[in-house]
Every structure is written in structure tokens, then in C-alpha cells.
mmCIF file of C-alpha atoms and ligand atoms in Angstrom:
data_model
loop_
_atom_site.group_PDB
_atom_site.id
_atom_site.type_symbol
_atom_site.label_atom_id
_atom_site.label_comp_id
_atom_site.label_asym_id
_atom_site.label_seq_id
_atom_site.Cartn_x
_atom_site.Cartn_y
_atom_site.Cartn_z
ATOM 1 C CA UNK A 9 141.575 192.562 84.856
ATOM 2 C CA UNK A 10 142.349 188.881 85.677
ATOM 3 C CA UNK A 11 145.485 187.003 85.239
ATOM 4 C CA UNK A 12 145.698 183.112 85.359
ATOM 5 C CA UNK A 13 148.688 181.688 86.895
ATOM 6 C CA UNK A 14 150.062 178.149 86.292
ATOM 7 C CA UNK A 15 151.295 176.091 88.936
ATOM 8 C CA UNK A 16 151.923 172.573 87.985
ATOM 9 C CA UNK A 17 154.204 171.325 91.064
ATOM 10 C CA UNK A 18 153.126 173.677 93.842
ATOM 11 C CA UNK A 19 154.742 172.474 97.637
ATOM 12 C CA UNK A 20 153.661 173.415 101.036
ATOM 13 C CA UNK A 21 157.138 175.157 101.509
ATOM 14 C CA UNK A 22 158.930 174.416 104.629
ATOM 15 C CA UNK A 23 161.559 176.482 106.641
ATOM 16 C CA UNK A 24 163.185 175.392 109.897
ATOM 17 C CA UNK A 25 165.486 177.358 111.859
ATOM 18 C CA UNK A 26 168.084 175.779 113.669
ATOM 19 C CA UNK A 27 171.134 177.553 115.665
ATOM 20 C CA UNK A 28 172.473 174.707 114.528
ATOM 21 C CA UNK A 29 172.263 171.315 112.610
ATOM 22 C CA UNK A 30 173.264 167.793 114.092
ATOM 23 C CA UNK A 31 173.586 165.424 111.212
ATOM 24 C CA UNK A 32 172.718 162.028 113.007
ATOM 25 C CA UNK A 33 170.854 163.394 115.599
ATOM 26 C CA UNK A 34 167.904 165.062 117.031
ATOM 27 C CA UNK A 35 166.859 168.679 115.838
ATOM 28 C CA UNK A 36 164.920 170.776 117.732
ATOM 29 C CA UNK A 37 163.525 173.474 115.442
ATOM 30 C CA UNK A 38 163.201 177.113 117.112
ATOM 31 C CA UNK A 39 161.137 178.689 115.053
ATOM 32 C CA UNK A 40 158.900 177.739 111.486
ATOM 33 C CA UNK A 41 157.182 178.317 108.848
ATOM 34 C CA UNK A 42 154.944 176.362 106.253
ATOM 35 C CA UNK A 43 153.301 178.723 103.350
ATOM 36 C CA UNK A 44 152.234 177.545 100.034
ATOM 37 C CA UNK A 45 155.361 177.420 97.575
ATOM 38 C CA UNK A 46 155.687 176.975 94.106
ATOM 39 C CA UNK A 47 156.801 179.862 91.610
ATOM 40 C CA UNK A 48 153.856 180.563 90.202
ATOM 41 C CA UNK A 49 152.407 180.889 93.948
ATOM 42 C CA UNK A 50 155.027 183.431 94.298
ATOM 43 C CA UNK A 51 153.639 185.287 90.614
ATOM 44 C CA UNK A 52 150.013 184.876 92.035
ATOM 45 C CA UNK A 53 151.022 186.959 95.541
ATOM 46 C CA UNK A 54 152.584 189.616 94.037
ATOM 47 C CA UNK A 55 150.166 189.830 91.558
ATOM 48 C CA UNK A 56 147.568 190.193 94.028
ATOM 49 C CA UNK A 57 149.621 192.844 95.970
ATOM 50 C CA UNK A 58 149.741 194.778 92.498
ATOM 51 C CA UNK A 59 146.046 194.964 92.440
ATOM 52 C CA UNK A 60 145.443 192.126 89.667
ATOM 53 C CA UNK A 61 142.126 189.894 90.135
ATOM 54 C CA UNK A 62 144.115 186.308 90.044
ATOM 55 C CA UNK A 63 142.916 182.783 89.427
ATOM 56 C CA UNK A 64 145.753 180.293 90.112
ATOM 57 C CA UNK A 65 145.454 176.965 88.808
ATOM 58 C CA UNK A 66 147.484 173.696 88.947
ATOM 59 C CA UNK A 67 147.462 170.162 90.308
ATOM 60 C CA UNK A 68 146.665 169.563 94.441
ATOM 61 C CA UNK A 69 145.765 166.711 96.742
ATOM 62 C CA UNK A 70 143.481 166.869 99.222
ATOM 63 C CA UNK A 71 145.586 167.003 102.025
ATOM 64 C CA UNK A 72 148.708 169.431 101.555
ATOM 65 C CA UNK A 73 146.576 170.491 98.460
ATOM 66 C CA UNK A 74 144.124 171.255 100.199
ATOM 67 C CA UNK A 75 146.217 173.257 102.907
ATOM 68 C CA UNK A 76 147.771 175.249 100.207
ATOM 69 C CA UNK A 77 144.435 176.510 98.659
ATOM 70 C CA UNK A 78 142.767 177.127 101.664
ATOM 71 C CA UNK A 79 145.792 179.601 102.538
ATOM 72 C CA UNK A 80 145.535 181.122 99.062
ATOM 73 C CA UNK A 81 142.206 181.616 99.114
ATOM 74 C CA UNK A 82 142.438 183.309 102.695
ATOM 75 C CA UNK A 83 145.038 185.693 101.134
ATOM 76 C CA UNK A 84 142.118 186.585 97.927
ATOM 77 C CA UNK A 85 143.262 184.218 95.004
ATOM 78 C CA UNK A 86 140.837 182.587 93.720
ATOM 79 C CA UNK A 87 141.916 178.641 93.282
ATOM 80 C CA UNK A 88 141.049 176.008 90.410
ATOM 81 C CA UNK A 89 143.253 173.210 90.948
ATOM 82 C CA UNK A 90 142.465 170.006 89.759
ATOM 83 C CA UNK A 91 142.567 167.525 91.787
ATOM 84 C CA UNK A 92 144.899 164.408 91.943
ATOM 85 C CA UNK A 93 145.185 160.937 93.650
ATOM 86 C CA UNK A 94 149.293 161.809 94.100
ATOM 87 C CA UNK A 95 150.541 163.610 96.584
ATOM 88 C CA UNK A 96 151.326 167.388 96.879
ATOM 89 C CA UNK A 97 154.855 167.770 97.852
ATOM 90 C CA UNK A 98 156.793 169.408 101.041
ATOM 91 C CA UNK A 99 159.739 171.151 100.297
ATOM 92 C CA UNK A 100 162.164 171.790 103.201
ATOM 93 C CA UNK A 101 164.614 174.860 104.034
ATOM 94 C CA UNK A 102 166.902 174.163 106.876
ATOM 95 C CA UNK A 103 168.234 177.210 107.442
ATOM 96 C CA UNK A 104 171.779 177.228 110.083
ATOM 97 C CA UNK A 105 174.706 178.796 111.109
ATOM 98 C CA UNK A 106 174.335 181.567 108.168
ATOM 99 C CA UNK A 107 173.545 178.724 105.527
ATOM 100 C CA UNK A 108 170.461 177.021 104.039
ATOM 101 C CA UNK A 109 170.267 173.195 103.470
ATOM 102 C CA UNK A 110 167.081 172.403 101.434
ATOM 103 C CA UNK A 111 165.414 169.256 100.872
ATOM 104 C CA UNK A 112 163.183 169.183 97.862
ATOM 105 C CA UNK A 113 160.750 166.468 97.047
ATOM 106 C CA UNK A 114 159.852 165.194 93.287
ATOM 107 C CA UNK A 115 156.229 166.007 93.887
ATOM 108 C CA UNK A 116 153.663 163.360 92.280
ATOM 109 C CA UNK A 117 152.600 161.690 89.314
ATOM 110 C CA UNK A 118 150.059 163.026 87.392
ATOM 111 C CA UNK A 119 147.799 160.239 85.818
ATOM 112 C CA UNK A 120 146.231 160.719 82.332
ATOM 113 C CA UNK A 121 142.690 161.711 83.231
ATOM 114 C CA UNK A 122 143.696 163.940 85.866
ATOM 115 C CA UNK A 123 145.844 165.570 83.252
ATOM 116 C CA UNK A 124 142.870 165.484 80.426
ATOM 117 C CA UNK A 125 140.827 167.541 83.082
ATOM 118 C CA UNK A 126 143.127 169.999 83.726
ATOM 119 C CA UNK A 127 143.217 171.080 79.920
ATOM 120 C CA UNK A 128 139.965 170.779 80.317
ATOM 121 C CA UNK A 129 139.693 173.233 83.172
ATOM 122 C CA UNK A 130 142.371 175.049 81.767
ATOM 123 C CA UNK A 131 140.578 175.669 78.459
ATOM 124 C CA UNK A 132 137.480 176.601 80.066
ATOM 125 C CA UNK A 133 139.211 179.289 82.556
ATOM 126 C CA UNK A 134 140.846 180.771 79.350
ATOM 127 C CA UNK A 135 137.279 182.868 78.674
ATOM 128 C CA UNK A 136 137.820 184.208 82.432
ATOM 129 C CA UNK A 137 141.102 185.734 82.047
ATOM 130 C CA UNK A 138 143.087 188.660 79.740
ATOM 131 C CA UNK A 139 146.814 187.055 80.347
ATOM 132 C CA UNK A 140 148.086 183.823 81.634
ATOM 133 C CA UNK A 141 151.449 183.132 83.383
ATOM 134 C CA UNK A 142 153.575 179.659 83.686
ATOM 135 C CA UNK A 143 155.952 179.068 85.698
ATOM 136 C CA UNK A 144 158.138 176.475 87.779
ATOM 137 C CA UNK A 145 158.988 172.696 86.947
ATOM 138 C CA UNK A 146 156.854 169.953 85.377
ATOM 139 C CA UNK A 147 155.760 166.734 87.653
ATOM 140 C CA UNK A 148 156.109 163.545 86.903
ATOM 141 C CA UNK A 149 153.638 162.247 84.258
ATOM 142 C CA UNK A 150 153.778 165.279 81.880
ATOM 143 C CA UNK A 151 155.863 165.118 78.414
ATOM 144 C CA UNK A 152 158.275 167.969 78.121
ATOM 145 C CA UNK A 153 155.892 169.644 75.618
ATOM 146 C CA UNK A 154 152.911 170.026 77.644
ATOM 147 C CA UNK A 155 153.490 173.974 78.435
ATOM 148 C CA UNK A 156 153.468 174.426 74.657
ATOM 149 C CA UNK A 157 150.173 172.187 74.322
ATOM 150 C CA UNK A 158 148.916 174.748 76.982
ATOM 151 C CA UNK A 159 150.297 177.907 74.784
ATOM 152 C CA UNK A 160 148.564 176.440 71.669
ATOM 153 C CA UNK A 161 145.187 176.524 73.767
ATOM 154 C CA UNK A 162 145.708 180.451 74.960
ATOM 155 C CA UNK A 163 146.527 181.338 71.284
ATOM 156 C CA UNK A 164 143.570 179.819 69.814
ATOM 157 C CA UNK A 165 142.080 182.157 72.233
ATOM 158 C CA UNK A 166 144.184 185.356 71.463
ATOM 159 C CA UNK A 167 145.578 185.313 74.762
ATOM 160 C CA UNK A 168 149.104 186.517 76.016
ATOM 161 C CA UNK A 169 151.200 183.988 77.712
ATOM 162 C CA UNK A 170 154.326 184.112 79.718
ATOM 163 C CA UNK A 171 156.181 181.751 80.713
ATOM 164 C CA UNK A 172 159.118 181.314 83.506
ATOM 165 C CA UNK A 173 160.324 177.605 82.963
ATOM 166 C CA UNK A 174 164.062 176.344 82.525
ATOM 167 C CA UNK A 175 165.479 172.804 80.994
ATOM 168 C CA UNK A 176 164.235 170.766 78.826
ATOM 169 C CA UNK A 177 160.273 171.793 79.152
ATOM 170 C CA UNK A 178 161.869 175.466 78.369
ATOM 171 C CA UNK A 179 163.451 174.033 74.998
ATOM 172 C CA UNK A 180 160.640 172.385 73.870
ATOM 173 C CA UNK A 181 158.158 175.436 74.822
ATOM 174 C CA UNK A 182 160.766 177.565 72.020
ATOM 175 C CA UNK A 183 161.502 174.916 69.468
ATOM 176 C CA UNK A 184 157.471 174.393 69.320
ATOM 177 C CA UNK A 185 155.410 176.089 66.146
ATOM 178 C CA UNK A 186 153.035 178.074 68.316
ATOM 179 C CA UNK A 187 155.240 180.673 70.448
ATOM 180 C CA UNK A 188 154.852 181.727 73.700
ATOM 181 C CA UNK A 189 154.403 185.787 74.151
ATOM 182 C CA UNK A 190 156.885 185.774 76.622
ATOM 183 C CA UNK A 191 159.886 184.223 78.262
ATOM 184 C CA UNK A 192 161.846 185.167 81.295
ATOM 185 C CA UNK A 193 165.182 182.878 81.524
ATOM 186 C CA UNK A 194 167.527 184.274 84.225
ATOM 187 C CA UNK A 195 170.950 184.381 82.556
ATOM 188 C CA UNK A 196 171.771 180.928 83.721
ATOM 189 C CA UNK A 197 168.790 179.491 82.515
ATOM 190 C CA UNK A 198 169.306 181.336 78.905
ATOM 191 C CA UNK A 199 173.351 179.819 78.255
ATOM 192 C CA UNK A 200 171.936 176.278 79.399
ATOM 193 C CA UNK A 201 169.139 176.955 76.561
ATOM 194 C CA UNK A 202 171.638 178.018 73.791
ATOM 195 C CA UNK A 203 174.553 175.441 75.492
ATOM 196 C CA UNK A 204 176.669 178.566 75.508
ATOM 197 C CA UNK A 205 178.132 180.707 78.260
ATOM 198 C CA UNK A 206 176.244 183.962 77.784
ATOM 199 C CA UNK A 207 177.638 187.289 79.648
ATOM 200 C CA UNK A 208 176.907 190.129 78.855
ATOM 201 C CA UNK A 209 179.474 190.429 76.222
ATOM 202 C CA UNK A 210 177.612 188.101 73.978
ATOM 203 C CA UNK A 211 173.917 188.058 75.192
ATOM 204 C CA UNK A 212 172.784 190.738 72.004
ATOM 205 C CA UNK A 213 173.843 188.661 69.645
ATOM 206 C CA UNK A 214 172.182 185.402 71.586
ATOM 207 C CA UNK A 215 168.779 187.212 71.677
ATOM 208 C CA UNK A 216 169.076 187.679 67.811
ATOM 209 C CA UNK A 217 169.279 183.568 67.457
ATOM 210 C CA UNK A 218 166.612 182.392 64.772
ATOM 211 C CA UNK A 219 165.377 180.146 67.774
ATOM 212 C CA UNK A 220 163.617 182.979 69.106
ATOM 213 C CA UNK A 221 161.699 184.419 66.180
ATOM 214 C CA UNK A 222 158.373 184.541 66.753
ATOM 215 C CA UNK A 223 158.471 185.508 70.741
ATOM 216 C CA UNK A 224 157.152 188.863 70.934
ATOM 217 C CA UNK A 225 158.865 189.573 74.366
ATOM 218 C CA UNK A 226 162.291 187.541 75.160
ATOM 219 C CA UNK A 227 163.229 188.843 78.862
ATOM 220 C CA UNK A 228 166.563 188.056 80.116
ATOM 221 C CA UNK A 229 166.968 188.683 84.279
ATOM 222 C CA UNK A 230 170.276 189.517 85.377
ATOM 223 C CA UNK A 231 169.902 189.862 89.397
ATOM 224 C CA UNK A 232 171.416 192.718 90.524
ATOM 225 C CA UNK A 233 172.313 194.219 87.283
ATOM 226 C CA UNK A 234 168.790 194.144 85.782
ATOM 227 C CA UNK A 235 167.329 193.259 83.069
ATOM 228 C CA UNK A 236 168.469 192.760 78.952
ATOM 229 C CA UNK A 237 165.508 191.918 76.422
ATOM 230 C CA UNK A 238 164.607 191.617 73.135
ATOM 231 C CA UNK A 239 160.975 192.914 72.604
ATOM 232 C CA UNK A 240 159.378 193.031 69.071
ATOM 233 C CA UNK A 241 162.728 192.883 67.202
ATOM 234 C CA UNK A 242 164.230 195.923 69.462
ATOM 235 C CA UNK A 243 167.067 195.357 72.097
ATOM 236 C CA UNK A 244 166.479 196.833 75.529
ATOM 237 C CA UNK A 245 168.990 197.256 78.558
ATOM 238 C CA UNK A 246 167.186 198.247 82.143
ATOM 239 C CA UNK A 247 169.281 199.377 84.491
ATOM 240 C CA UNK A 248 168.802 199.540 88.533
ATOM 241 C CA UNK A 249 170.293 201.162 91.564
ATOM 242 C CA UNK A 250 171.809 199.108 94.329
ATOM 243 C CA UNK A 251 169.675 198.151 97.249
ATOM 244 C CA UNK A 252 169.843 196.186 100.378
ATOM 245 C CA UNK A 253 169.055 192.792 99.892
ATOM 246 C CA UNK A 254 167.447 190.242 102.282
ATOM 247 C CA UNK A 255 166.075 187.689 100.224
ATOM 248 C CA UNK A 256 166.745 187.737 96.906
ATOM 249 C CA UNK A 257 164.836 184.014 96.217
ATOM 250 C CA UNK A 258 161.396 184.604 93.734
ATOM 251 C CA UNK A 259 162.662 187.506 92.718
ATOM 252 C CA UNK A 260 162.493 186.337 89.312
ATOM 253 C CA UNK A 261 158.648 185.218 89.897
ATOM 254 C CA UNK A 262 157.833 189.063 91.160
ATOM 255 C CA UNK A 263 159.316 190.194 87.616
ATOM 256 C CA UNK A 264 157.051 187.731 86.203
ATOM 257 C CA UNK A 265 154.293 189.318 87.723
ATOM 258 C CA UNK A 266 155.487 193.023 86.928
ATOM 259 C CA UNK A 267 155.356 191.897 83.092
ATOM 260 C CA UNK A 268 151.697 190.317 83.126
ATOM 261 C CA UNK A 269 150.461 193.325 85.277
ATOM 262 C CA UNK A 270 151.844 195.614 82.898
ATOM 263 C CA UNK A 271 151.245 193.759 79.834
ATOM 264 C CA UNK A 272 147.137 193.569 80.870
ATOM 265 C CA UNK A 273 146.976 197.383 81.813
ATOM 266 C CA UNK A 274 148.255 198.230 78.600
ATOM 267 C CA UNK A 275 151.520 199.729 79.630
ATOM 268 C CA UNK A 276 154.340 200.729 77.120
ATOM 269 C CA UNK A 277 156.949 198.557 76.627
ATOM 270 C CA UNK A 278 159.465 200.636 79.059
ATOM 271 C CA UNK A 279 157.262 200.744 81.463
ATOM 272 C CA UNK A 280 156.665 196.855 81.661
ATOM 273 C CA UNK A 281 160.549 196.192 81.931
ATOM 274 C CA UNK A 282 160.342 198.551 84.491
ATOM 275 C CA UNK A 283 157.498 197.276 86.696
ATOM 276 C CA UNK A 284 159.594 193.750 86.003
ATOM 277 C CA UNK A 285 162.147 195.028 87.404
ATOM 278 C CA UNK A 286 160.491 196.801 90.485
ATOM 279 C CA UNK A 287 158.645 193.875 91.249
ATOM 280 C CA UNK A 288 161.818 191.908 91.162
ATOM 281 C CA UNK A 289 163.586 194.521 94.013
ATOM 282 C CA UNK A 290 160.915 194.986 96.021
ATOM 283 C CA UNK A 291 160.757 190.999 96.467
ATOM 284 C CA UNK A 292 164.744 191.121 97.530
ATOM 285 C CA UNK A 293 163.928 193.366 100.092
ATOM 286 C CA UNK A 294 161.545 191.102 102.037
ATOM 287 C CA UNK A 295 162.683 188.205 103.797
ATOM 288 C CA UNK A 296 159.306 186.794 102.429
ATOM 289 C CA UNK A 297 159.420 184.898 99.013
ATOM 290 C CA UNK A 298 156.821 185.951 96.847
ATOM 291 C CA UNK A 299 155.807 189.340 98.688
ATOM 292 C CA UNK A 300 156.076 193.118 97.735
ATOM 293 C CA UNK A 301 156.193 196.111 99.895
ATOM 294 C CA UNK A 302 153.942 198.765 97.570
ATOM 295 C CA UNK A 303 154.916 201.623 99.568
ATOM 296 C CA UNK A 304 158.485 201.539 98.688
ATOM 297 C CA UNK A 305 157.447 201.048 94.635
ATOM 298 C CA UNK A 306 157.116 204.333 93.606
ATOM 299 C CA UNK A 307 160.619 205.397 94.484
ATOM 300 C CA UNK A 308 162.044 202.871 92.720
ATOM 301 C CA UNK A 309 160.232 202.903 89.827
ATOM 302 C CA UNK A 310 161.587 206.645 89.552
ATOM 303 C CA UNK A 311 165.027 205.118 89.786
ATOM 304 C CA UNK A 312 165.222 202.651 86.607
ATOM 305 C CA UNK A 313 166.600 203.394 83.707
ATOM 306 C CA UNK A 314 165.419 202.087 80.450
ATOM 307 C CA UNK A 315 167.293 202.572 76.798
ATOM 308 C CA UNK A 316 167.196 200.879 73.878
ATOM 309 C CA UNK A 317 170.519 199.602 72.645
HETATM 310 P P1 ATP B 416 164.165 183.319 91.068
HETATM 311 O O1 ATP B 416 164.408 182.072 90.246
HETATM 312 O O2 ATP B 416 164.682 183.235 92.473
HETATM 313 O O3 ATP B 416 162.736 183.762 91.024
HETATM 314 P P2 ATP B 416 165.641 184.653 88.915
HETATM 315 O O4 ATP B 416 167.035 184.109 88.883
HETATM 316 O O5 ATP B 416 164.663 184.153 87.908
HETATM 317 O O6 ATP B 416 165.017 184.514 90.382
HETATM 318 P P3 ATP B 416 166.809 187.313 89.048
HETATM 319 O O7 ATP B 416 167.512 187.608 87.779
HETATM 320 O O8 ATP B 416 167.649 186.926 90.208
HETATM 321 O O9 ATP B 416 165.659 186.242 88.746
HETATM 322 O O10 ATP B 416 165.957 188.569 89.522
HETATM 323 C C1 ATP B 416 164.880 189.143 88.833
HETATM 324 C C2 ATP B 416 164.903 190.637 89.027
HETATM 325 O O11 ATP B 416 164.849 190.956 90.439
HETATM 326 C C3 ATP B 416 166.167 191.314 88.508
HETATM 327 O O12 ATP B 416 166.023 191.636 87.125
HETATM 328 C C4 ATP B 416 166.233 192.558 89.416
HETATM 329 O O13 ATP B 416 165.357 193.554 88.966
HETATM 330 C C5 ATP B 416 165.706 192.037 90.757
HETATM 331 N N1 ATP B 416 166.807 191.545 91.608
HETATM 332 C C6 ATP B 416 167.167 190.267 91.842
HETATM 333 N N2 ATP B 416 168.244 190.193 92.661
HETATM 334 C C7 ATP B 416 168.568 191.471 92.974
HETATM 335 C C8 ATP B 416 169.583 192.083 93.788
HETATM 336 N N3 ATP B 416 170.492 191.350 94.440
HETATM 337 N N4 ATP B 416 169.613 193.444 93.857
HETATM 338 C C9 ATP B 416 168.695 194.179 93.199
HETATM 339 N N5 ATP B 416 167.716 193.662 92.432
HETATM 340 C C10 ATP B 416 167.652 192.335 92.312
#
């Protein structure tokens, strides 16, 4: 069973810790780390940790694009980036006094050929694979619609696709004529879709919105409270106990990867908002983003509650 993840902008993710931080002035950084970022990084780790066989594919330099395969491959994922002439980006976590400053860079421009080869490499991988997943922001140098040019090419091919993207990429991907099989806004994500404020008073009657006829498997993520979705016409609320949290951030990518895992083993519907939602708290209780604990799944999973409503 082998998933395909989609990482268009992936960053060599950056976090200094500082007791404190001098603006103007020198910082000397007590301890760091530098791992390969990007939310569908974070999908393709936890995937792996699930037991999936993952290819992850995107765009890379050779230099920090280089660095960031090399550590993914270490870790078991196989890698088919395509290469670019622009760089691969840093992003940077200061974290201090209790509080995290980040610095985020745009990431580079992707040029037309190096985009032709990627669909090209992207349509070839598509024999390789039983489910693909999409996720994060697009770089400079791809139209709004390219995630949906990228569904069209999995459905020619039967294949299920799910896709974690926000803003304007995420309202062309549902306003296009070939659907996606799956979408995971976070609440947030889901009023700035609809240009409503969506609660949970009013979410039901969001997910009924024409706009979303035609995906199979609409997943709303609510952070601590769960999960609301509309799957194949039926409404479904998933509720979770309270945990301790330490890092909640990519929790939404481990969901991602609870969905695809269970969607490619065949698992019924419950049981895939379930394993989304697993995934999800297992992430928040690492201080690593993009990491899951397996020992501590099967207690959980005993612990969610699924009904339709
Ligand atoms: P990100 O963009 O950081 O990946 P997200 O906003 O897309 O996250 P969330 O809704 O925050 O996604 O979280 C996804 C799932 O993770 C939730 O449905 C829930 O199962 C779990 N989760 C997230 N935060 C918490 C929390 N504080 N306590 C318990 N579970 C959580």
C-alpha cells in the first residue's frame, strides 16, 4: 500500500531557542533544530509511522533541497522531487520567554518547464500509488488552479485524492468540475471558504452548500473538540477526550494522514474519522511536528466517539 504525498513549498524548518530575544542585537541561540518542514512532510512522517509505503513528491533545490531529501530518505520515504533552479526556503521559529516569533520565507519561483516536469513526474508516479495527499501552500509561479489540474490527472486514473489546502488555491480546487475525494479545512479555513463565520451552530447546514456536491468526503477539524464531516451525503460528529497537549502544530497534517491510511486499507467510514482523529492527538502530544507515538494509539482509538447526526 503506497500513498503519494504532495509537497509543493517544502522548507528546511528552523527553531531557535533563546532565554531571551534582543531586537537590535546579537542572539546567541542555546539550543536548535533544522528538520525538513512543509505539511505534507508532516503527512509523509506520520504516514510512515502508520506503516504506509510513502513516496513524497514536490519541488527542491539542490542545496536545502537536497538536505531535506537526504533526511527523508534516511527516515524511509522514498523522494521524487523535481528539481528547480529557485531556491528551497528556510522557515524560522524563534521560540522565547514562553512565545514563538516565526519568520517565514516566500519560497521560490517555479519556472514553466520545471513545472511541465513535475506533471510529468507526477503523472507517471500515479501508476505507483493507491491514494495521493496535497497539502500546504502554492509557490510562486503556479496559478491558483494547479491542485485541481493535479486532481483531474489522479481521476483519470481512478485514484483518491485528499487535499489539505486553504485560500484561494482551496476555492478554486472546489469551484473546479473534477472534485477532489477529500478536503480537510480546519474550521477557520472552512468560514474564510464560505466568507461566513461558521461555529458549530451553523456548520451542518454549511456542509450541505451546493459548493460541495460532488466531494465524497468533506472533513471539518475542530482542534480540541474533534472533528464534524459530511461523508457521502451523511453528517458525522467525532468526539474526543481531553488530553495533555504539547504541541498542537501539524496536527491537522497527522489527521490527513489518518484519512489516507484508512481510506487505502479499506476501513469503514467511522473508523477513518477515527484514525483522523487519533492521528491528530497523538501529534499534540509530541513536542515534534509531524510525529506519532504508536504505543499510546490504541487507547485512544478506544476513546472516540463517532455518531451520525
Ligand atoms: P495544523 O494546520 O496545525 O496541521 P489544523 O488546524 O488543520 O492543524 P486541528 O483542527 O487543530 O487541525 O487538529 C486536527 C485534529 O487533531 C483534531 O480534529 C483533533 O483530533 C486533534 N487535535 C488538535 N488539537 C488538539 C487538542 N488541543 N487537543 C486534542 N486533540 C487535538
Amino acid at each position: 500500500m503506497t500513498i503519494l504525498t504532495v509537497t509543493l513549498n517544502p522548507a528546511i524548518d528552523i527553531a531557535y531557542q533563546l532565554d531571551h530575544l534582543a531586537l537590535g542585537s546579537m542572539n546567541r541561540v542555546s539550543k536548535l533544530s533544522k528538520t525538513a518542514g512543509g505539511k505534507g512532510l508532516n503527512v509523509s512522517r506520520v504516514l510512515d509511522e502508520l506503516g504506509a509505503d510513502v513516496i513524497a513528491t514536490g519541488f527542491a533545490d539542490r542545496r536545502l533541497g537536497t538536505e531535506l531529501i537526504r533526511e527523508l530518505e534516511g527516515g524511509g520515504i522514498s523522494c521524487r522531487f523535481t528539481r528547480i533552479i529557485g531556491r528551497t526556503r528556510n522557515c524560522i521559529a524563534i521560540l522565547h520567554a514562553g512565545m514563538q516569533t516565526e519568520i517565514l520565507e516566500k519560497g521560490p519561483t517555479i519556472l514553466k518547464e520545471e513545472k511541465e516536469a513535475f506533471l510529468q513526474a507526477f503523472e507517471k508516479s500515479l501508476g505507483d500509488v493507491e491514494a495521493i495527499t496535497m497539502s500546504g501552500s502554492l509557490p510562486a509561479g503556479l496559478d491558483p488552479d494547479f491542485y485541481s489540474q493535479l486532481v483531474k490527472l489522479a481521476s483519470q486514473r481512478n485514484k483518491p485524492v485528499l487535499v489539505d489546502i486553504s485560500g484561494l488555491a482551496l476555492e478554486a480546487l472546489v469551484n473546479a468540475e473534477i472534485k477532489p475525494t477529500l478536503i480537510k479545512p480546519n474550521i477557520e479555513e472552512f468560514s474564510m471558504l464560505l466568507g461566513l463565520e461558521i461555529g458549530l451552530e451553523n456548520v451542518k447546514e454549511a456542509l450541505n452548500e451546493p459548493l460541495f456536491d460532488g466531494i465524497d468526503w468533506i472533513v471539518i477539524s475542530l482542534g480540541k473538540a474533534g472533528t464534524i464531516a459530511r461523508v457521502k451525503g451523511e453528517l458525522y460528529r467525532v468526539r474526543i477526550p481531553e488530553i495533555a497537549v504539547i504541541n498542537p502544530v501539524g496536527s491537522g497534517d497527522a489527521s490527513v494522514a489518518g484519512l489516507a491510511f484508512g481510506m487505502t486499507i479499506g476501513a469503514s467510514i467511522e473508523d477513518c474519522l477515527k484514525l483522523a482523529n487519533v492521528c491528530g492527538m497523538l501529534n499534540a502530544q509530541e513536542a515534534q511536528t509531524g510525529h506519532i507515538n504508536m504505543e499510546h494509539f490504541p487507547e485512544l482509538f478506544e476513546q472516540i466517539k463517532v455518531e451520525k447526526i
